[in-house]
Coordinates of C-alpha atoms in Angstrom, one line a residue:
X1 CA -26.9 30.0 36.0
X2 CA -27.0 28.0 32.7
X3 CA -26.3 24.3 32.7
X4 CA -23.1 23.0 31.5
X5 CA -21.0 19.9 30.0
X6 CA -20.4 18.8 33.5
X7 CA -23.6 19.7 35.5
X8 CA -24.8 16.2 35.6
X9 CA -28.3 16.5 37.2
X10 CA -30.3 13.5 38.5
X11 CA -33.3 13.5 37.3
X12 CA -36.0 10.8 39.0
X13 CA -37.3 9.0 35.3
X14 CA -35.9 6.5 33.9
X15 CA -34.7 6.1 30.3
X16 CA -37.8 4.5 28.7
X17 CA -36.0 1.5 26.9
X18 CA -34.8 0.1 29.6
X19 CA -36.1 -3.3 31.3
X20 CA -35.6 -2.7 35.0
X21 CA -35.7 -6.2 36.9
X22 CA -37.1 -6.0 39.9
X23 CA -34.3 -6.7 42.5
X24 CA -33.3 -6.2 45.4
X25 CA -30.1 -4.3 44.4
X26 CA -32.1 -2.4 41.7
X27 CA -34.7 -0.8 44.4
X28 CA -32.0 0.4 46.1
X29 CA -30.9 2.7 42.9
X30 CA -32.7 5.7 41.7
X31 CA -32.9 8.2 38.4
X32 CA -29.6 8.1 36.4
X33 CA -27.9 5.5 38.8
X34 CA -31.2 3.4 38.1
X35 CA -30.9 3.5 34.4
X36 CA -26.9 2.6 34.5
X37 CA -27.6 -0.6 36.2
X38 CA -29.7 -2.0 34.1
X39 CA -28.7 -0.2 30.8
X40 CA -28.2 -2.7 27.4
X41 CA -26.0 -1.2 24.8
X42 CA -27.2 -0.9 21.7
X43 CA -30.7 -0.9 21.8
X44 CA -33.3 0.2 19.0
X45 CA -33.6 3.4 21.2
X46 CA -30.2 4.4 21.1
X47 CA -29.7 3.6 17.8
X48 CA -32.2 5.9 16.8
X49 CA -30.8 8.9 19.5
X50 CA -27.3 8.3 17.4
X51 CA -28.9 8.8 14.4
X52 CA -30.7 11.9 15.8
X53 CA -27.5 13.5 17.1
X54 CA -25.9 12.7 13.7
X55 CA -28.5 14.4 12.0
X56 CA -28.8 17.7 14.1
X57 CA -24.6 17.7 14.1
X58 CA -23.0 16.2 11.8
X59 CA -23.7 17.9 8.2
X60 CA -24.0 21.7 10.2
X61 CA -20.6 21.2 11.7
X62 CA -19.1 20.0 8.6
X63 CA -20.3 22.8 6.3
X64 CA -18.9 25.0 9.4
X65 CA -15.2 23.6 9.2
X66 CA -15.5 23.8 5.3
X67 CA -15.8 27.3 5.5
X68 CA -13.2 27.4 8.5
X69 CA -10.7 26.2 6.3
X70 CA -12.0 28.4 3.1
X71 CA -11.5 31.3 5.6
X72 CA -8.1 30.1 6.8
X73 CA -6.2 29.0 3.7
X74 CA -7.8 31.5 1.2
X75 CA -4.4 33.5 1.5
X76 CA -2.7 31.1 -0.4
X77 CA -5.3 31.2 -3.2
X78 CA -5.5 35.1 -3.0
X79 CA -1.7 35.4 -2.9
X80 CA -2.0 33.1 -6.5
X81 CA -4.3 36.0 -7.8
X82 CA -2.0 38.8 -7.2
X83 CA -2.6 39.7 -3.7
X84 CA 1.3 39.8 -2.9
X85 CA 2.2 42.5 -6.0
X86 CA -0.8 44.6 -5.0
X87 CA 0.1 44.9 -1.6
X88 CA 3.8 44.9 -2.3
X89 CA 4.5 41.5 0.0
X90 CA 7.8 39.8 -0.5
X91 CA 8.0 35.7 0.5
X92 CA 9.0 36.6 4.3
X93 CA 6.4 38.9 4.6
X94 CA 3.5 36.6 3.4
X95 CA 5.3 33.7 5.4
X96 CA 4.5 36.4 8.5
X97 CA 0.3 36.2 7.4
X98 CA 0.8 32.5 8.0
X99 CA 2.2 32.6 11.2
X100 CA 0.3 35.8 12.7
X101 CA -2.3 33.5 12.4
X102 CA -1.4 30.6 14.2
X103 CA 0.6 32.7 16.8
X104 CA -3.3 34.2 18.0
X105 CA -4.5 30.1 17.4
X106 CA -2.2 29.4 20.3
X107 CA -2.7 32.3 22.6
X108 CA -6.8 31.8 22.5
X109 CA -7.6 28.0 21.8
X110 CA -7.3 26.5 25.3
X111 CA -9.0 29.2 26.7
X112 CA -11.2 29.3 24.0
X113 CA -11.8 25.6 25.1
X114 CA -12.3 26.1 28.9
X115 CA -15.0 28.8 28.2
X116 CA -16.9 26.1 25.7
X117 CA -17.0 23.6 28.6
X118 CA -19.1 26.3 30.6
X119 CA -21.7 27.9 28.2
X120 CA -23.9 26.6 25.1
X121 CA -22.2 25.6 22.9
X122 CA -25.1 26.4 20.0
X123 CA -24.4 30.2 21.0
X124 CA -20.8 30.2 21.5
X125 CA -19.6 28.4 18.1
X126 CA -22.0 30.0 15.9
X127 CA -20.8 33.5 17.4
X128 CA -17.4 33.1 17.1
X129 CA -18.2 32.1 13.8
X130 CA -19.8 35.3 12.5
X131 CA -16.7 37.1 14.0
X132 CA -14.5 35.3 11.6
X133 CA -16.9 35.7 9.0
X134 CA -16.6 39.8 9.2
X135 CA -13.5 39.9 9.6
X136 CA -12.4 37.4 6.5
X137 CA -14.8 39.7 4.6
X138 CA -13.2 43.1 6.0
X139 CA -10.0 41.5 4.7
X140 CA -11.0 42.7 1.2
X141 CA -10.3 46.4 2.1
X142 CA -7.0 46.3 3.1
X143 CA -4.9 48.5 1.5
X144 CA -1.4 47.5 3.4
X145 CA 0.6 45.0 4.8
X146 CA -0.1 46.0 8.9
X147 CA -3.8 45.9 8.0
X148 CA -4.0 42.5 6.5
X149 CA -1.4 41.4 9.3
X150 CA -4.0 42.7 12.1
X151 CA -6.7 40.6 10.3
X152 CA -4.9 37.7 9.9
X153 CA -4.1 37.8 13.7
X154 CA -7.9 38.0 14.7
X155 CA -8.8 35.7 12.5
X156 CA -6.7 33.2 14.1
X157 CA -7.7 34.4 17.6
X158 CA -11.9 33.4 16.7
X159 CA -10.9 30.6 14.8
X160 CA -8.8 29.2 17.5
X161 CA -11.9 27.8 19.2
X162 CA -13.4 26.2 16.8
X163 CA -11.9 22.8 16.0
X164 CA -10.9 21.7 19.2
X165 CA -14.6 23.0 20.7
X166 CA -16.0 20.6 17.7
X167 CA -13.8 17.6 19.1
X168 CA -14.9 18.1 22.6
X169 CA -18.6 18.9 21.9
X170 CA -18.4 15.2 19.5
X171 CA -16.7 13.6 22.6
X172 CA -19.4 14.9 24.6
X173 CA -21.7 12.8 22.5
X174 CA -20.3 9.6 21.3
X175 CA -19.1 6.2 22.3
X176 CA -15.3 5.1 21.7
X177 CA -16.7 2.8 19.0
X178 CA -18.5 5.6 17.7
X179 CA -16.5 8.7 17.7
X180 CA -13.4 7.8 15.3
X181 CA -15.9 7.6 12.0
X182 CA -17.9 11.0 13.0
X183 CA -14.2 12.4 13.3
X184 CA -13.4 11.4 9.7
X185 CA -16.2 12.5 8.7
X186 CA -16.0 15.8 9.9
X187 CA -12.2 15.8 8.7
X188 CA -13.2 15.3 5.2
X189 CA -14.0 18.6 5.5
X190 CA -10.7 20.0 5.1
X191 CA -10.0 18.2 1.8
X192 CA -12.9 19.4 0.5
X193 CA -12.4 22.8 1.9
X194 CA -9.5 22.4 -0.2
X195 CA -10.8 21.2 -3.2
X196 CA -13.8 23.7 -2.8
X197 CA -11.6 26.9 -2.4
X198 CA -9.8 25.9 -5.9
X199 CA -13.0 25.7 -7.7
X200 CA -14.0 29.0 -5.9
X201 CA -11.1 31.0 -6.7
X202 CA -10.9 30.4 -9.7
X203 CA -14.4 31.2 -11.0
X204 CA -14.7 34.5 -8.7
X205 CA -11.0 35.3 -9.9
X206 CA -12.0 34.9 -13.6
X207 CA -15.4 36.4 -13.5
X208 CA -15.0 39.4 -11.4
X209 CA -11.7 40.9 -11.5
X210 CA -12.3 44.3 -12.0
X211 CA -15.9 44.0 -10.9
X212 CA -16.8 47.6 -8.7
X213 CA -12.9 48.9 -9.2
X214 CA -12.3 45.6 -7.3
X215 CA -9.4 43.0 -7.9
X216 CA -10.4 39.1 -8.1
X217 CA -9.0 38.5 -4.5
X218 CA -10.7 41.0 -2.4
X219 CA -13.7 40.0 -4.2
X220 CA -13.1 36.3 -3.1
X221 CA -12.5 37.1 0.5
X222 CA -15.6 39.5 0.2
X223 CA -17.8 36.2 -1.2
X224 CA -16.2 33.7 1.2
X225 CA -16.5 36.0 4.6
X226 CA -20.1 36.4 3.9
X227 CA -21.1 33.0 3.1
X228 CA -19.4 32.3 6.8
X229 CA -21.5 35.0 8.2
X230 CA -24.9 32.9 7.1
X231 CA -23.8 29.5 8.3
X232 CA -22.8 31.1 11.6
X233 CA -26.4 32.4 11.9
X234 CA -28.4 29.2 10.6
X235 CA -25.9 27.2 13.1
X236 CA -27.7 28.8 15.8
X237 CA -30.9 27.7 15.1
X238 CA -29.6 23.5 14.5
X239 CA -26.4 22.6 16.5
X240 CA -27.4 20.5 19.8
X241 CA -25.5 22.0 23.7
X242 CA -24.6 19.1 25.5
X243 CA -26.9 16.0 26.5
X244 CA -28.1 17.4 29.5
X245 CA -28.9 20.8 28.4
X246 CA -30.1 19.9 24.9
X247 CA -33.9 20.4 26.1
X248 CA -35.6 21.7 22.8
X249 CA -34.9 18.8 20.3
X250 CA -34.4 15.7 23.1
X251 CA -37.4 14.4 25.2
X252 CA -36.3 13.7 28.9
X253 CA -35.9 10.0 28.2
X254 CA -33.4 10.7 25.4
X255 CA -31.4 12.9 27.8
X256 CA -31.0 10.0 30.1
X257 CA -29.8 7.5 27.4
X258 CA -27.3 10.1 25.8
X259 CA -25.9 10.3 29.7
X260 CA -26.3 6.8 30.8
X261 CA -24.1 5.7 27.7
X262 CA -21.4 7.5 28.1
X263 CA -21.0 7.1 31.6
X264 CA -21.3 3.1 31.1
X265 CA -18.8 3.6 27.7
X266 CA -16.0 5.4 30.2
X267 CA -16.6 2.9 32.7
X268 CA -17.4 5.9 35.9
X269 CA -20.5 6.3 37.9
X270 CA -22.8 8.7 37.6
X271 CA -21.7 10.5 41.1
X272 CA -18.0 10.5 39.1
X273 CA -19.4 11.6 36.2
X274 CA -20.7 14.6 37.7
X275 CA -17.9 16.2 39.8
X276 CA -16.3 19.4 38.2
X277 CA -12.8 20.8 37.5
X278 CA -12.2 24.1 38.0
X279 CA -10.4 26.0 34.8
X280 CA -6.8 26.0 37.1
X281 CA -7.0 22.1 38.1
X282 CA -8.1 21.6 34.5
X283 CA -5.3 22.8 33.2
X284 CA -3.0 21.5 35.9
X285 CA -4.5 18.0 35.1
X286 CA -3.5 18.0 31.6
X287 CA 0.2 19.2 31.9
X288 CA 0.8 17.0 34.6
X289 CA 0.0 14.3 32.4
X290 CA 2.8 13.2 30.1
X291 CA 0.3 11.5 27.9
X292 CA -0.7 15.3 26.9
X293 CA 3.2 15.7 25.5
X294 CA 2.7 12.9 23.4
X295 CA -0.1 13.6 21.7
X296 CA 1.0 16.9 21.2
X297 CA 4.2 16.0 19.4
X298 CA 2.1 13.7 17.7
X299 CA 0.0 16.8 16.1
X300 CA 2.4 18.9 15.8
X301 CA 5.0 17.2 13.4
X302 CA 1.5 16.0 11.9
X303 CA 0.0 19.6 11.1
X304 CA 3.5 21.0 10.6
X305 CA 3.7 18.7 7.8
X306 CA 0.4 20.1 6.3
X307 CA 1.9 23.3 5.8
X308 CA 2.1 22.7 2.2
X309 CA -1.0 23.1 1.8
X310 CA -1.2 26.8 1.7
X311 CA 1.7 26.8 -1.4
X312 CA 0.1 24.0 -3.5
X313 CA -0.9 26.7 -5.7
X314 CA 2.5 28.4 -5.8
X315 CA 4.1 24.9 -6.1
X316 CA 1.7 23.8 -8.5
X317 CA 2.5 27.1 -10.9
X318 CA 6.4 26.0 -10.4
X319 CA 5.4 22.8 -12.5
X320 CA 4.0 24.9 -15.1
X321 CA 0.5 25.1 -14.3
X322 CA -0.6 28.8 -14.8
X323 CA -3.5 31.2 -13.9
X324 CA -6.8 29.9 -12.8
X325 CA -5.2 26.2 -14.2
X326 CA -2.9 26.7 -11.1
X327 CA -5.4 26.7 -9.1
X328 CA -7.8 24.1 -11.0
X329 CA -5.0 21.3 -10.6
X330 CA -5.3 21.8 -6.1
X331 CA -9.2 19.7 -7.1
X332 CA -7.5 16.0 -7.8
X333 CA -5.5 16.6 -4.4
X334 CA -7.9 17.1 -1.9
X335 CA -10.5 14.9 -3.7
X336 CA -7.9 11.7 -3.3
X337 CA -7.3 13.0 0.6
X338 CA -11.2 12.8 1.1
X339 CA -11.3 9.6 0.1
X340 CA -8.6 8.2 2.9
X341 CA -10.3 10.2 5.2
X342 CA -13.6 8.3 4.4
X343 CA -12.2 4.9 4.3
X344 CA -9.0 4.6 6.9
X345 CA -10.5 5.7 10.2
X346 CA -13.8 3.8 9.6
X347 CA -11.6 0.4 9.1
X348 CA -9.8 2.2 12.6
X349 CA -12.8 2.2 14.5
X350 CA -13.8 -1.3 13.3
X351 CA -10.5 -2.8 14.3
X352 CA -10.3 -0.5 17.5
X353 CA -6.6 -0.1 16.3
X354 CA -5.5 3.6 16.6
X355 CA -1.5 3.3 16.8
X356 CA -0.8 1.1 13.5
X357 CA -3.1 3.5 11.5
X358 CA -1.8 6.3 12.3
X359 CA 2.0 5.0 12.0
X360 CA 1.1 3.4 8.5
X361 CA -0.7 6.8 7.7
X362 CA 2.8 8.9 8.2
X363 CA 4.7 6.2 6.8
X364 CA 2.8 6.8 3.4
X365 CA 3.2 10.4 3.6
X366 CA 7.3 9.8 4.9
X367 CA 7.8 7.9 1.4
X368 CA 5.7 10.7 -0.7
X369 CA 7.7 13.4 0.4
X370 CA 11.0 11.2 -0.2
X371 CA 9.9 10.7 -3.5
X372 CA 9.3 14.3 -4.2
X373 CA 12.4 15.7 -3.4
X374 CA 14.6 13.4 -5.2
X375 CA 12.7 13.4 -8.4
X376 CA 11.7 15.9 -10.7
X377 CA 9.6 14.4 -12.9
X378 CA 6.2 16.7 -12.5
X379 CA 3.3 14.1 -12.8
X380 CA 5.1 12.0 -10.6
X381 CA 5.6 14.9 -8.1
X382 CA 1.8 15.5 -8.8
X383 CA 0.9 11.9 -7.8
X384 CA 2.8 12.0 -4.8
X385 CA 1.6 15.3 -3.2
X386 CA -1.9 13.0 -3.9
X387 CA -0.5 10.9 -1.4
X388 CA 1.2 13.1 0.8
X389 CA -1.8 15.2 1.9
X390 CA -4.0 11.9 2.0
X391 CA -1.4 10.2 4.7
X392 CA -1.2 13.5 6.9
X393 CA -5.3 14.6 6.8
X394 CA -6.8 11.1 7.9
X395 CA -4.1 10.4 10.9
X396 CA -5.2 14.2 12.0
X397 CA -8.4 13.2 13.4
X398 CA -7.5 9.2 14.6
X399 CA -4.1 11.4 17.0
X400 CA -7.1 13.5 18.5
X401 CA -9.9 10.5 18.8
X402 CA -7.1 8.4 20.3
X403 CA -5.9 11.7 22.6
X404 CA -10.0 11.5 23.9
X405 CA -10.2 7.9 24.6
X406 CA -6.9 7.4 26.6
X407 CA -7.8 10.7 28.5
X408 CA -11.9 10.7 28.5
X409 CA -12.3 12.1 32.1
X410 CA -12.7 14.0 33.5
X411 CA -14.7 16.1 31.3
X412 CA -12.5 19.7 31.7
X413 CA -9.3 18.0 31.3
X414 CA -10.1 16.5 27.8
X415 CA -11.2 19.7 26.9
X416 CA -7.5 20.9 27.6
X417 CA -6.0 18.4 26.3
X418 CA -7.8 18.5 23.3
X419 CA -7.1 22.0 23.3
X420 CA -3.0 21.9 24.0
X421 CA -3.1 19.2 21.7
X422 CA -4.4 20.9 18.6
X423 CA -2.8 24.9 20.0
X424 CA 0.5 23.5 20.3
X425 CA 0.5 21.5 17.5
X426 CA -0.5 24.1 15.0
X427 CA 2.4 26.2 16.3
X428 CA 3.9 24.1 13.7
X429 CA 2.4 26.4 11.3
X430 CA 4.7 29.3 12.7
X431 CA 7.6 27.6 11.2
X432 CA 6.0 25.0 8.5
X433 CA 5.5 28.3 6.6
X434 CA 9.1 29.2 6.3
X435 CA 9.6 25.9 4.7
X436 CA 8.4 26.8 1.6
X437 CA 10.2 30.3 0.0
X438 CA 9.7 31.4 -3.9
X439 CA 13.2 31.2 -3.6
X440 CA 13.7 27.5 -3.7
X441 CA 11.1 26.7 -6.4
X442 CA 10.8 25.1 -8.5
X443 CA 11.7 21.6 -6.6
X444 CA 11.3 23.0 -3.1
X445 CA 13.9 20.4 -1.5
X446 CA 14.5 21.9 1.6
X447 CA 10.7 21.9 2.4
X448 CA 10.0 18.4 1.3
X449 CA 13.4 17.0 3.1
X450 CA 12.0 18.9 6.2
X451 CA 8.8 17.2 5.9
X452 CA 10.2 14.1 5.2
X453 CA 11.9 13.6 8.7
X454 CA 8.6 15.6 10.4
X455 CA 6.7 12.9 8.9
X456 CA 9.2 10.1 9.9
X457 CA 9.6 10.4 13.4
X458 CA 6.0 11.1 14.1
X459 CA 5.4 7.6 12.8
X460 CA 7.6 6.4 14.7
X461 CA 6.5 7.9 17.9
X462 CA 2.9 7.1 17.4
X463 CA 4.1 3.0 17.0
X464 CA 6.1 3.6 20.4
X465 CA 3.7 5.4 21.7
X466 CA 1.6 2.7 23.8
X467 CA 4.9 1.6 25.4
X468 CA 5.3 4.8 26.2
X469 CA 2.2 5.4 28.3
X470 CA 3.4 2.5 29.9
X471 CA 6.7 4.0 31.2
X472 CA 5.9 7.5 31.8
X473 CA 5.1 8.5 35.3
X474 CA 1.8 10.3 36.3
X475 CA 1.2 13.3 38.6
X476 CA -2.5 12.9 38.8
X477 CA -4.2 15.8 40.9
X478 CA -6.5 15.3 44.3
X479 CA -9.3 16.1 42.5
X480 CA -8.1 13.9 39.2
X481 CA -7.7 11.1 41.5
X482 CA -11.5 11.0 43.4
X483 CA -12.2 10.7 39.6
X484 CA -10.0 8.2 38.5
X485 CA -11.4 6.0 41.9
X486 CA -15.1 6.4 40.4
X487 CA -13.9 4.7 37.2
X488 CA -12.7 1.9 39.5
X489 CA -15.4 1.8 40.8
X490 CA -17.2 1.3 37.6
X491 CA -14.9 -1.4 36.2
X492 CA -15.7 -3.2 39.8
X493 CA -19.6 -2.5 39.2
X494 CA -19.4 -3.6 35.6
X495 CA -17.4 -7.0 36.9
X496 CA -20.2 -7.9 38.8

C-alpha cells in the first residue's frame, strides 16, 4: 500500500540541524517527537528545504494552471473567432458550454480531492492533466452543439481536481507565514492565462484560418490541448508527493524537517498529526463546520463575479474593438490583475491580515463595477474592468489561504474544505454566465449591477467574518475532537 498525506511514519533519525540538549525530558523522546522538541524555526536548513520545495513546485504548477485556464476559458476566445456561427450557437446555448462545465466541476472536485489525499500526487495531477489535454484538443472536431456540450462537460469533470488538489498539496508543504505568497504566486497564473490566451488567439486565428480545411478556432484548441498534453507528461517527472513520501529528491533528514515544521506551525503533536480520517468523517467534519459555509459564500460571490472573464472579448468588441484587436485589448487586463496578485497577498502575509485585504480587495472591484454601469464612456469602462478583475483575482487565493489556516487539521478535512470551498463556489459560474447576453450589449448593465452587489456583500461578509466564527456553534466529530485535544496539547507543550 502506497504512502499517503496522512501516513505519518516515525522514523528513529533525527533532523540533522537540530541541537538536541541533552536533558532529561529530551531522552525520554525519540525520532519525529525528538526533533519537535527541540526544533528552532527558521534555520539555514529549512531555509534552504523551502527553497527546494519552491523550486521543484512552484514554476511546474504554475505553467500547469496557465494552461488550466488556457483550456478552460478558450471558449470565449474561440466563440470571438466564429465558433458560435459555425456551429449555429445562439447566446443561451453558448451560456450552456459555460455552465456544463462547472456543473461536472462540482459533481467531481471533492471527490476528486479525497482521492488526492490517498495517492501520489506527481501521478495523479499530471494524469488528469493529459485527460484534459485530449479532450481540449478533441474539441476541434466537433461538428455540433451535443458534441462540444459532451466535451465541455468532461473537461470540467478532469479539471475539477486540479486547483483545489494544488491548494492542498501547497498546504501540505508550507508554513501559515509561508503559504499566502506561494498562493499569489501561483494565482498570477490566471491573469496571465488570460493575457496569454489573447496573445495566442490572436496569432493562431490570423495565421492559420483555413490552414488543412481548418477554421482559426479548432486550430487553437488543437495547439492549446496539445501543449497541455506535454506539461502533463514533464510534470511527472518534477512535481514533489507529500513530505513523507517524497523519497527521490529529499534525503531522510529533509523529510523530518518538512514534517517537524508543520506539525510545530499547526501547533499538534506528532501522534495528532498522524491519526487519519476516513473519506465519510472527512466529509462529515467539514459540513458540520459552519466555518466551511462561510468561506464558501465567500468564493462563490468571489468567482461568480469573475464570470466576466469569459465575455471580455465580446464586451471588448461592444466598445468597438474588432477582430484579432478584440482580442489584443484582453493583454492590458490581465497584465494590471497580475500585478495585484504579486503585490497585495505578499503585504497579507507580512501583516498576517487576511480579513481587511480581502474586504478592501472586493470593495475595489464593488466601486469598478458601479462605475461601469453608470457610465459609458469606453476608456473609462476600459480602466475600470482593469480594476475590477485585479480586486476579484488576488482576494481568490487570500479566501482559500485564510479557509486552510483557520481549518489546518486535520489533514482530510482541509482537503474537503478546500474542496467544497472552491466546487461550490464555482457553481457561481452556472449562473454568472447568464449575466452576460449579446442581447444587452453594448453597456451590459444588468451583468455589472449583478456584480456590483455580488461584489458588495462579499466584502462585507469577509469584514464580519471573524465575528462570525466567534458566534457560530460547532459540531466537531469524535474523531475531529481526539484531534483538536492533540493541538491542545501542543499549545500546552509549546507554553512550557
Amino acid at each position: 500500500m502506497s504512502e499517503t498525506a496522512s501516513d505519518f511514519k516515525l522514523p528513529q533519525k533525527m533532523v540533522q540541524n537540530l541541537d538536541v540538549p541533552k536533558s532529561p525530558a529530551s531522552l525520554q523522546l525519540d525520532g519525529l517527537d525528538l526533533a519537535l522538541h527541540n526544533y528552532v524555526p527558521d534555520t539555514i536548513e529549512e531555509k534552504r528545504l523551502v527553497r527546494k520545495v519552491d523550486l521543484w513546485m512552484i514554476p511546474m504548477l504554475w505553467w500547469m494552471c496557465v494552461l488550466c485556464y488556457i483550456d478552460r476559458n478558450n471558449i470565449g476566445n474561440a466563440d470571438a473567432a466564429g465558433m458560435s456561427e459555425d456551429l449555429g450557437l445562439d447566446s443561451s446555448k453558448y451560456s450552456m458550454l459555460i455552465s456544463i462545465f462547472f456543473i461536472a466541476y462540482l459533481i467531481m472536485e471533492t471527490p476528486s480531492n479525497l482521492i488526492l489525499s490517498r495517492v501520489r500526487p506527481s501521478w495523479y495531477v499530471p494524469t488528469i492533466m493529459v485527460i484534459w489535454g485530449v479532450i481540449c484538443a478533441a474539441m476541434s472536431q466537433v461538428q455540433s452543439y451535443s458534441g462540444i456540450l459532451a466535451c465541455r462537460f468532461f473537461l470540467g469533470a478532469f479539471e475539477a481536481g486540479f486547483l483545489p488538489g494544488v491548494m492542498f498539496i501547497m498546504s501540505s508543504w508550507y508554513k501559515k507565514s509561508e503559504i499566502g505568497k506561494r498562493f499569489s504566486i501561483f494565482f498570477t497564473a490566471l491573469c496571465f492565462a488570460g493575457a496569454c490566451a489573447g496573445l495566442i488567439s490572436g496569432a493562431v486565428i490570423a495565421g492559420l484560418d483555413g490552414a488543412l480545411g481548418m477554421q482559426g478556432w479548432r486550430w487553437l484548441f488543437v495547439i492549446e490541448g496539445v501543449a497541455t498534453v506535454f506539461f502533463g507528461i514533464m510534470a511527472k517527472f518534477v512535481l514533489l508527493d507529500y513530505p513523507q513520501t517524497s523519497t527521490q529528491r529529499l534525503t531522510a533528514a529533509e523529510r523530518d524537517l518538512a514534517i517537524v515544521r508543520l506539525i510545530h506551525d499547526r501547533n499538534t503533536t506528532t501522534a495528532m498529526a498522524a491519526k487519519r480520517l476516513s473519506p465519510w468523517q472527512a466529509i462529515r467534519a467539514a459540513v458540520c463546520d459552519l466555518r466551511t459555509y462561510v468561506f464558501t459564500v465567500l468564493y462563490m460571490l468571489d468567482n461568480g463575479s469573475t464570470t466576466v472573464s469569459y465575455f471580455i472579448p465580446t464586451i471588448l468588441k461592444s466598445m468597438g474593438y474588432q477582430g484579432t484587436n478584440a482580442q489584443w485589448m484582453t493583454v492590458p487586463i490581465w497584465s494590471v490583475g497580475t500585478v495585484f496578485l504579486l503585490v497585495m497577498p505578499q503585504i497579507a502575509d507580512r501583516t498576517g491580515d487576511r480579513r481587511w485585504h480581502v474586504t478592501a480587495g472586493l470593495g475595489m472591484s464593488f466601486v469598478s463595477a458601479v462605475v461601469c454601469f453608470q457610465v459609458k464612456h469606453s476608456i473609462t469602462r476600459y480602466a475600470m474592468l482593469c480594476f475590477y478583475i485585479s480586486g476579484l483575482y488576488f482576494t481568490l487565493p487570500l479566501i482559500l489561504t485564510w479557509a486552510a489556516e483557520t481549518m489546518p487539521l486535520p489533514a482530510e478535512k482541509r482537503a474537503v474544505v478546500i474542496a467544497i470551498s472552491n466546487s461550490i463556489g464555482n457553481l457561481s459560474a452556472v449562473y454568472g454566465s447568464r449575466l452576460w447576453p449579446t442581447s444587452d450589449g453594448p453597456d451590459y448593465e444588468r451583468g455589472f449591477i449583478a456584480v456590483a452587489c455580488f461584489t458588495g456583500v462579499c466584502a462585507l461578509l469577509a469584514a464580519v467574518a471573524p465575528l462570525l466564527f466567534e458566534v457560530l456553534p460547532r459540531f466537531p466529530s469524535r474523531a475531529e475532537m481526539e484531534v483538536a485535544e492533540g493541538q491542545n496539547i501542543g499549545e500546552r507543550e509549546e507554553s512550557v
